[in-house]
PDB file of C-alpha atoms in Angstrom:
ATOM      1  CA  UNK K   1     119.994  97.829 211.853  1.00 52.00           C
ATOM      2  CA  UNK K   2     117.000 100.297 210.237  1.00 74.00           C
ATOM      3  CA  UNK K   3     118.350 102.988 212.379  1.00 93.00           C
ATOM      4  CA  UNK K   4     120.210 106.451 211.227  1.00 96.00           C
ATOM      5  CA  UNK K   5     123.522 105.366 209.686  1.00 97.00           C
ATOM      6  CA  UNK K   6     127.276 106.833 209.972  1.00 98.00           C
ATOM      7  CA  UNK K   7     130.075 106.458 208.150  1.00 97.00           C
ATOM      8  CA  UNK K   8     133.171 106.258 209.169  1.00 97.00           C
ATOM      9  CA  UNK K   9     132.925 106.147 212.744  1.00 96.00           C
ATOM     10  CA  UNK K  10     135.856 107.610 213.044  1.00 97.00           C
ATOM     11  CA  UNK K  11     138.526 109.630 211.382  1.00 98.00           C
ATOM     12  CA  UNK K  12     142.178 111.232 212.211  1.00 98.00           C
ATOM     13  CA  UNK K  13     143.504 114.028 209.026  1.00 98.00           C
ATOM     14  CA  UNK K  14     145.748 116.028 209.556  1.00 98.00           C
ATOM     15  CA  UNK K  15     145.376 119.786 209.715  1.00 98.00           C
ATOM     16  CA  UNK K  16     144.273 121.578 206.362  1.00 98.00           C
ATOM     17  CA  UNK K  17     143.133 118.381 204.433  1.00 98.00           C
ATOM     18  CA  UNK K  18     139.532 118.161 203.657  1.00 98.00           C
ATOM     19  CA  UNK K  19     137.131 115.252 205.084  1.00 98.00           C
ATOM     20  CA  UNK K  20     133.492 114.289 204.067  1.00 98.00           C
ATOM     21  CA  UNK K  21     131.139 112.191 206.516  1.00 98.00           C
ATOM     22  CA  UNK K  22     128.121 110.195 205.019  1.00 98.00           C
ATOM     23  CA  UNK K  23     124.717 110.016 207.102  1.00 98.00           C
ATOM     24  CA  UNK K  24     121.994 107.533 206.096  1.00 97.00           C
ATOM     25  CA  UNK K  25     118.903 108.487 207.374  1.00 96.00           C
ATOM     26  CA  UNK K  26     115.829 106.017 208.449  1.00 94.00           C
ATOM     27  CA  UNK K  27     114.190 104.995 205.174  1.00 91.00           C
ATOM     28  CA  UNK K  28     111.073 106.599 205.424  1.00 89.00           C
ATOM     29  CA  UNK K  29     112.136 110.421 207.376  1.00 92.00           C
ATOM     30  CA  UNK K  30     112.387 113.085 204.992  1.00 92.00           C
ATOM     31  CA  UNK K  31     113.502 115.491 207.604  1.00 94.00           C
ATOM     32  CA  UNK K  32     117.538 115.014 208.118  1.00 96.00           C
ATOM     33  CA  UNK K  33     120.215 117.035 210.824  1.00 96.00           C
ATOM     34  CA  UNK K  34     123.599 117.465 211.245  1.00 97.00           C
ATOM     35  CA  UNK K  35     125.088 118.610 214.610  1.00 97.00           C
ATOM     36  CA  UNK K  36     128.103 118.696 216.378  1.00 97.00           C
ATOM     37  CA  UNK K  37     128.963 117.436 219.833  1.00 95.00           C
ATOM     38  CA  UNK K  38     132.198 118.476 221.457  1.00 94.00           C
ATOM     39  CA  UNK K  39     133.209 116.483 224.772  1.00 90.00           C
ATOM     40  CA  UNK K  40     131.167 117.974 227.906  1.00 88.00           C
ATOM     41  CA  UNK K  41     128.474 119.675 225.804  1.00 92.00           C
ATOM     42  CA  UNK K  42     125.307 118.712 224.598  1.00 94.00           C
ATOM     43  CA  UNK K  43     124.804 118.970 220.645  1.00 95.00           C
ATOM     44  CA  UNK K  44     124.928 121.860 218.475  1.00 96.00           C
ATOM     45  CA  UNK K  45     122.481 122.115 215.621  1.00 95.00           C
ATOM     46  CA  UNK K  46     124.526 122.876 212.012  1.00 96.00           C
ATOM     47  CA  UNK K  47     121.929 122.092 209.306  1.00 96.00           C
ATOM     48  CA  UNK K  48     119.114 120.479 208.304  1.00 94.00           C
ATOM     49  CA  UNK K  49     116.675 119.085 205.295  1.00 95.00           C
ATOM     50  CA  UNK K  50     113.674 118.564 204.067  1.00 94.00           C
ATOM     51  CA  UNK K  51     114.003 115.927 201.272  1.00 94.00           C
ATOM     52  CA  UNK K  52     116.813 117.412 199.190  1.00 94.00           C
ATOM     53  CA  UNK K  53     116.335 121.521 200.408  1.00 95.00           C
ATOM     54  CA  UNK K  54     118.326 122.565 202.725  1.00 94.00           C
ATOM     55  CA  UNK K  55     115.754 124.754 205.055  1.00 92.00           C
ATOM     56  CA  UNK K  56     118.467 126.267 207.638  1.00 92.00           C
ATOM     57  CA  UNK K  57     121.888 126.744 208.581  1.00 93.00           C
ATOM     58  CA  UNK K  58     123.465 127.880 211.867  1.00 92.00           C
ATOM     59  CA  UNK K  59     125.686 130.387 212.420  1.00 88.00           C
ATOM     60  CA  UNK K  60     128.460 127.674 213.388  1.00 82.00           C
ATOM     61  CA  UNK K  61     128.387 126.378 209.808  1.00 86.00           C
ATOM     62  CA  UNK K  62     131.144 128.445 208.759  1.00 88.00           C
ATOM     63  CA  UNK K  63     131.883 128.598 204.736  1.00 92.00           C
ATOM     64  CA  UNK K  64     134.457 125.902 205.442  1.00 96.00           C
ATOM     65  CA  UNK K  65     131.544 123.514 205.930  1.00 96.00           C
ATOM     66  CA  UNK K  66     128.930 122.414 203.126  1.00 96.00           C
ATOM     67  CA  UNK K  67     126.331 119.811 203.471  1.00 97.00           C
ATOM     68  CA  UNK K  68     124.223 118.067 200.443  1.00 96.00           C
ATOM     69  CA  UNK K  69     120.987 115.248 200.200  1.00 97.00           C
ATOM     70  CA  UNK K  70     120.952 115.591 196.307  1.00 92.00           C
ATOM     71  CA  UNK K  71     118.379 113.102 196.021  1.00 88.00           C
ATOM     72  CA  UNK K  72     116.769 113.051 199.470  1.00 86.00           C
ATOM     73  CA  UNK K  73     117.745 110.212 201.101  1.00 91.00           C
ATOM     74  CA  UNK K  74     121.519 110.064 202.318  1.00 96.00           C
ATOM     75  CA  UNK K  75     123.458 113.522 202.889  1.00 98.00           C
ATOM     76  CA  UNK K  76     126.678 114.147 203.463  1.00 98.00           C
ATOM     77  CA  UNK K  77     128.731 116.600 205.650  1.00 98.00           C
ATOM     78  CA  UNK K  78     132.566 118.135 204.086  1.00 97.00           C
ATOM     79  CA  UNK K  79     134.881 120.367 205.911  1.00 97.00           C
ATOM     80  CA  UNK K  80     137.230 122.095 203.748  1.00 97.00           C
ATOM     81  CA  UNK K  81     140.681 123.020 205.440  1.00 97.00           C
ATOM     82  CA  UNK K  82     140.013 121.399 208.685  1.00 98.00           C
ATOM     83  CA  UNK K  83     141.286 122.758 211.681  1.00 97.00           C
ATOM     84  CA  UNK K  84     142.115 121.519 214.950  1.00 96.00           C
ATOM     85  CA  UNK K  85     139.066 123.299 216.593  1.00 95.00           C
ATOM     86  CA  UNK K  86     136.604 120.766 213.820  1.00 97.00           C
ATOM     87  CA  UNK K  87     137.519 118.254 216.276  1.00 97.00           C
ATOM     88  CA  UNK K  88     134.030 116.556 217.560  1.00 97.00           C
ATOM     89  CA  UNK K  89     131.707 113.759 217.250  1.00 97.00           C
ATOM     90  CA  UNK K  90     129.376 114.536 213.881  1.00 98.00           C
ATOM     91  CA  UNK K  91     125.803 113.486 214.640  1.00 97.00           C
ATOM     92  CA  UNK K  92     123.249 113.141 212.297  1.00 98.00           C
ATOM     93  CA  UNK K  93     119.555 112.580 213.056  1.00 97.00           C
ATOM     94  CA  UNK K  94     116.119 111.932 210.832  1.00 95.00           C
ATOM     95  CA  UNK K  95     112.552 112.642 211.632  1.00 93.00           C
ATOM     96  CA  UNK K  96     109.437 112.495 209.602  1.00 88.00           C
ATOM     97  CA  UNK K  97     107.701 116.456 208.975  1.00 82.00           C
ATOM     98  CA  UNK K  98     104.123 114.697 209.111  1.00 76.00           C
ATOM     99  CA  UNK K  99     103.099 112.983 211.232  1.00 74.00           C
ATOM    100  CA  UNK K 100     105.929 114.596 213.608  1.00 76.00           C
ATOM    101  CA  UNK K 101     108.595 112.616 214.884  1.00 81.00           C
ATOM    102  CA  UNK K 102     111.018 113.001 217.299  1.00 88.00           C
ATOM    103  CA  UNK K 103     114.490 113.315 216.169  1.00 92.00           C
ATOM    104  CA  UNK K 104     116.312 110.021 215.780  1.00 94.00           C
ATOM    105  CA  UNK K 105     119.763 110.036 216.113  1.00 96.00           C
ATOM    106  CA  UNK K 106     123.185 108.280 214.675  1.00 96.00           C
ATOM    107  CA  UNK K 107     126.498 106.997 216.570  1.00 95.00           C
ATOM    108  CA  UNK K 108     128.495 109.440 214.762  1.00 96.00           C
ATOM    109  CA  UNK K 109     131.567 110.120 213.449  1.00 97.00           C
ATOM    110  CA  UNK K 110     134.622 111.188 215.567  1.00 97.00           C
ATOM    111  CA  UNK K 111     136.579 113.670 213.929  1.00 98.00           C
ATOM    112  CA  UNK K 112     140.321 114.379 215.005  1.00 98.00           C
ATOM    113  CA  UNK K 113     142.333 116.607 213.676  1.00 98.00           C
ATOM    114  CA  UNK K 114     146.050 116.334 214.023  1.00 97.00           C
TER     115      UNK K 114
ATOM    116  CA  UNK T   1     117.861 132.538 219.539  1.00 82.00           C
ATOM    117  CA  UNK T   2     116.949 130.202 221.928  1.00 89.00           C
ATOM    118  CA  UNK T   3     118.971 129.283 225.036  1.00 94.00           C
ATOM    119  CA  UNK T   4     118.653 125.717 227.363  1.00 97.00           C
ATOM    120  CA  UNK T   5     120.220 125.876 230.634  1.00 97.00           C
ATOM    121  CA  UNK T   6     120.249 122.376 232.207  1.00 98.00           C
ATOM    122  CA  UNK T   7     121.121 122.030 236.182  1.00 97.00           C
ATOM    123  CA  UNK T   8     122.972 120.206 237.817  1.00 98.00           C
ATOM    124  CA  UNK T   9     125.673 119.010 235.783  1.00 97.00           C
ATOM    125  CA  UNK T  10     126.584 115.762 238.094  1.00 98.00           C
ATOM    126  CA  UNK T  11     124.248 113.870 239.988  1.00 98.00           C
ATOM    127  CA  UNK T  12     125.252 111.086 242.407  1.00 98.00           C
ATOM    128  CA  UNK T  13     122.419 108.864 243.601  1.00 98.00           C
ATOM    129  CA  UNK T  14     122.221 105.815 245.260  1.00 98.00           C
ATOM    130  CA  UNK T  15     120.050 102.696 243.831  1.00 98.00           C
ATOM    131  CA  UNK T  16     116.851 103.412 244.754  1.00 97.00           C
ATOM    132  CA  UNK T  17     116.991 106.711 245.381  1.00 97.00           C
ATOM    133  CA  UNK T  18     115.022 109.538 243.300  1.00 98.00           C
ATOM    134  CA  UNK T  19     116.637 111.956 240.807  1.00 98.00           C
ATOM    135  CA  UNK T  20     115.546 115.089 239.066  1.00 98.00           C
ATOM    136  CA  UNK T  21     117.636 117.017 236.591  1.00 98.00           C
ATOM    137  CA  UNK T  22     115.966 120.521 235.987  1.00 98.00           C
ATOM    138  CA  UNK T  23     116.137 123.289 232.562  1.00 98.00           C
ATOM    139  CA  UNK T  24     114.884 126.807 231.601  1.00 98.00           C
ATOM    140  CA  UNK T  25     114.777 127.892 228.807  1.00 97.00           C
ATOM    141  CA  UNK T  26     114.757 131.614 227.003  1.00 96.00           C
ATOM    142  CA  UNK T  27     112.049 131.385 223.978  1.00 94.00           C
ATOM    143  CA  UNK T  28     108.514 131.657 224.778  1.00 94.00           C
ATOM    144  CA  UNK T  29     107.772 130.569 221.549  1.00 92.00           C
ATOM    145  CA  UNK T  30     109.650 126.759 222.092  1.00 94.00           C
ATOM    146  CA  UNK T  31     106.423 124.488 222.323  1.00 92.00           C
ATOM    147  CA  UNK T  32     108.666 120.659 222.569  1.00 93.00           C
ATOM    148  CA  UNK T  33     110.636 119.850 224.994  1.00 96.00           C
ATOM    149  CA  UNK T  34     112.392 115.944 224.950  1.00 96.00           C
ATOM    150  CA  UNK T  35     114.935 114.367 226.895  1.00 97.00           C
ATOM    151  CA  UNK T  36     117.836 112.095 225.919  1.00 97.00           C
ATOM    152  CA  UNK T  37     120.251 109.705 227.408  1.00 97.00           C
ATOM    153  CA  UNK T  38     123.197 109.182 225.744  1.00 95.00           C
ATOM    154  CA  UNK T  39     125.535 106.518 227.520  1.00 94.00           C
ATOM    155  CA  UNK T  40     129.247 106.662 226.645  1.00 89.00           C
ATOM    156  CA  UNK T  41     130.265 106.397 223.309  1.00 86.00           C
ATOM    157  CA  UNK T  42     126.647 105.630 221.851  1.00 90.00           C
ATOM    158  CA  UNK T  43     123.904 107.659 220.126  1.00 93.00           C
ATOM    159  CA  UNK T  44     121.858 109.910 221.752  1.00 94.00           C
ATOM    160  CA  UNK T  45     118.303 108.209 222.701  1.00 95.00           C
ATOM    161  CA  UNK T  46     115.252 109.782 223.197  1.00 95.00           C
ATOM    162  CA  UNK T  47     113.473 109.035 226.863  1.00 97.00           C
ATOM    163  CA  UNK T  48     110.815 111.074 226.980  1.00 96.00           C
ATOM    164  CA  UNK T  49     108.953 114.406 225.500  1.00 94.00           C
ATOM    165  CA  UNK T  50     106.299 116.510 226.240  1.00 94.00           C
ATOM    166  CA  UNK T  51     104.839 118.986 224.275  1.00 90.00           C
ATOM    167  CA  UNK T  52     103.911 122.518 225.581  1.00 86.00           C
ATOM    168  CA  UNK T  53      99.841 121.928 225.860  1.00 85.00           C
ATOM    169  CA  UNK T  54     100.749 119.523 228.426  1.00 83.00           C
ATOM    170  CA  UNK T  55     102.100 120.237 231.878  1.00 90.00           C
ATOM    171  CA  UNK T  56     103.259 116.472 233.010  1.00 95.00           C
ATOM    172  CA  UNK T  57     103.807 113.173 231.412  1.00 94.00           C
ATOM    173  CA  UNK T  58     104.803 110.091 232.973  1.00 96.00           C
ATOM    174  CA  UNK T  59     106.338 106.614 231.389  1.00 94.00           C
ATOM    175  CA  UNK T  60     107.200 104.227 234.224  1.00 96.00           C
ATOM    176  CA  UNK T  61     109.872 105.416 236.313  1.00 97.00           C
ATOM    177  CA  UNK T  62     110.358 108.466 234.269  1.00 98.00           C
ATOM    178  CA  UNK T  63     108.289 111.998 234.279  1.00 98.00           C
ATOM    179  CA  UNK T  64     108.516 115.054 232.764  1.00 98.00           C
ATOM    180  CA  UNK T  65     106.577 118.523 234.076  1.00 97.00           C
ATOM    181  CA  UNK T  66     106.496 121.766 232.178  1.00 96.00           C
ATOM    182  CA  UNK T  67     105.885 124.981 233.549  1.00 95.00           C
ATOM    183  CA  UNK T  68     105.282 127.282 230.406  1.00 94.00           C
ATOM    184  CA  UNK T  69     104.940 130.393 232.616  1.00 94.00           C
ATOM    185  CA  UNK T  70     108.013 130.527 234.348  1.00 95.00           C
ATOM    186  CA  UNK T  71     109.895 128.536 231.181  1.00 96.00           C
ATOM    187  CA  UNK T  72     111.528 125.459 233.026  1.00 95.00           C
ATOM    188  CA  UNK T  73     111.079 121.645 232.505  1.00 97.00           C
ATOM    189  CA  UNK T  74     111.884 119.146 234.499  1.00 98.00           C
ATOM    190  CA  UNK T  75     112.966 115.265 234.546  1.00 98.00           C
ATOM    191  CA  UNK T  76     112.535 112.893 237.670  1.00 98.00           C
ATOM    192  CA  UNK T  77     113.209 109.333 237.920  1.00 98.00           C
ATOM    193  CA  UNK T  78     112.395 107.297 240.650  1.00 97.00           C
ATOM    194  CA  UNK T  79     113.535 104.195 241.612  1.00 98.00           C
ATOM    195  CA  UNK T  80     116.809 104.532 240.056  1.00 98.00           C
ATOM    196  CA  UNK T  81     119.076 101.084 238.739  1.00 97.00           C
ATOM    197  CA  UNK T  82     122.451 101.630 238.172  1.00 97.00           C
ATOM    198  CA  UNK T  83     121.779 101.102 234.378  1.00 96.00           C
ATOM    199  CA  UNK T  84     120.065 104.602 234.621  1.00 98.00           C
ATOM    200  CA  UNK T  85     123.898 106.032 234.973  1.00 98.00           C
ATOM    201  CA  UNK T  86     124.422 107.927 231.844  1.00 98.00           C
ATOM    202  CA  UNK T  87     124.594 111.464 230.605  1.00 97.00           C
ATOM    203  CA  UNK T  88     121.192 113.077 230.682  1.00 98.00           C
ATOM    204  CA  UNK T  89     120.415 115.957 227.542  1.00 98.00           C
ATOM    205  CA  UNK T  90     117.486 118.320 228.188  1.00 98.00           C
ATOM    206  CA  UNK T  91     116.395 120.267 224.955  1.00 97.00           C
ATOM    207  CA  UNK T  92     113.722 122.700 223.226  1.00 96.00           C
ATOM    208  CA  UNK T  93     112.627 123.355 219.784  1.00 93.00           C
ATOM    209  CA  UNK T  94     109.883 125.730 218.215  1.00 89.00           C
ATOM    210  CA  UNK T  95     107.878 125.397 214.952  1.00 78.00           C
ATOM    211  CA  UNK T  96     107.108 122.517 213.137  1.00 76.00           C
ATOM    212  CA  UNK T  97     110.899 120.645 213.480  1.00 76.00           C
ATOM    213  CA  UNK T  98     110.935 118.153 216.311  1.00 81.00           C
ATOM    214  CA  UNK T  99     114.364 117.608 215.218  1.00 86.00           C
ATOM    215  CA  UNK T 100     116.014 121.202 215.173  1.00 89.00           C
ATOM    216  CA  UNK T 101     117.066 121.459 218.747  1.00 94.00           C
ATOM    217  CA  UNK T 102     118.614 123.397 221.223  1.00 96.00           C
ATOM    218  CA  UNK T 103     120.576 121.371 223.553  1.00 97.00           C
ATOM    219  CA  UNK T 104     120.971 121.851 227.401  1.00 97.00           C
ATOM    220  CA  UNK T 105     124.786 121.134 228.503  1.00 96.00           C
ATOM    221  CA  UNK T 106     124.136 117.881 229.936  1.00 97.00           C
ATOM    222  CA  UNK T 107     123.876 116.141 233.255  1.00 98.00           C
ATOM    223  CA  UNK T 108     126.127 113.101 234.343  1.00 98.00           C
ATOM    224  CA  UNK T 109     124.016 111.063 236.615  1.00 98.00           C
ATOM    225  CA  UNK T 110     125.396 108.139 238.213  1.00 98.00           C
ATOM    226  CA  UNK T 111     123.638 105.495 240.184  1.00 98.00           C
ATOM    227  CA  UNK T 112     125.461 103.603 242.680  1.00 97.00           C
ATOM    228  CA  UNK T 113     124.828 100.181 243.628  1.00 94.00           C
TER     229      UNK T 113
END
């Protein structure tokens, strides 16, 4: 599969342990999102890159929640001291800057916290 | 910022019949609008996406119209199949980022045989 990666698919913690989530873009897209889906609601945008800068950050990205791509290609996603409202799926998506692309997006990762 | 309200939010159809799922949307400045279909527990997937120089776009059974005046979008599919049932994601972005979206809340459709 040469599409967007996600790993784990899934994950229970318990409340106040810390989780990370790996996203593996497509090879060639520089450009690289995270949102987050809760159930009934479309996505929210959190974050996204451009090779290894991180150009924006929502508002939901509280300081609990840091995101990396230290050498461009895969990022990942860590929420410090999670909390029972962190439960969602992750998403991440990759696009190219130039030409455009549309966004392309992963399976996810379920997060549940307990 | 922007804001993507998506109507209705469950659409019942029967196999044949036609379906359109309809958004506005609050920034003038948004100029790319796609859709996605994302069936249950699977990624989202893009259908179709117009850009705001353009007013329709077709792709087989699926079209998309833009009216940049009064800021609404619109998807229609016609001749529906029961593997159309899914949950239906409108969304706008601005810029230069096809990728930084904002997300409509979503439309179950369901096609029945």
């Amino acid at each position: 599969d040469t599409g967007v990666s996600q790993d784990p698919r899934h994950k229970i913690t318990k409340r106040g342990q810390n989780v990370t989530f790996r996203c593996d873009p497509i090879s060639e897209h520089n450009r690289l999102y995270w949102y987050r889906q809760t159930l009934g609601q479309g996505p929210e945008f959190l974050t996204y890159f451009q090779n290894e800068a991180q150009l924006e950050k929502s508002r939901l990205l509280s300081d609990r929640f840091s995101a990396e791509r230290p050498k461009g290609s895969f990022s990942t996603l860590e929420i410090q001291r999670t909390e029972q409202g962190d439960s969602a799926m992750y998403l991440c998506a990759s696009s190219l800057a130039w030409p455009r692309t549309e966004a392309f997006f992963g399976q996810g990762t379920r997060l549940t916290v307990v | 910022g922007e804001n993507v309200e998506q109507h209705p939010s469950t659409l019942s159809v029967q196999e044949g019949d036609s379906a359109v799922i309809k958004c506005t949307y609050s920034d003038s400045a948004s100029n790319y609008f796609p859709w996605y279909k994302q069936e249950l527990g699977k990624r989202p997937q893009l259908i179709i996406d117009i850009r705001s120089n353009v007013g329709e776009k077709k792709d087989q059974r699926i079209a998309v119209t833009l009216n940049k005046t009064a800021k609404h979008f619109s998807l229609h599919i016609t001749e529906t199949q029961p593997e159309d049932s899914a949950v239906y994601f409108c969304a706008a972005s601005r810029g230069t980022s096809y990728g930084k979206l904002t997300f409509g809340q979503g439309t179950i459709l369901t096609v029945h045989p």
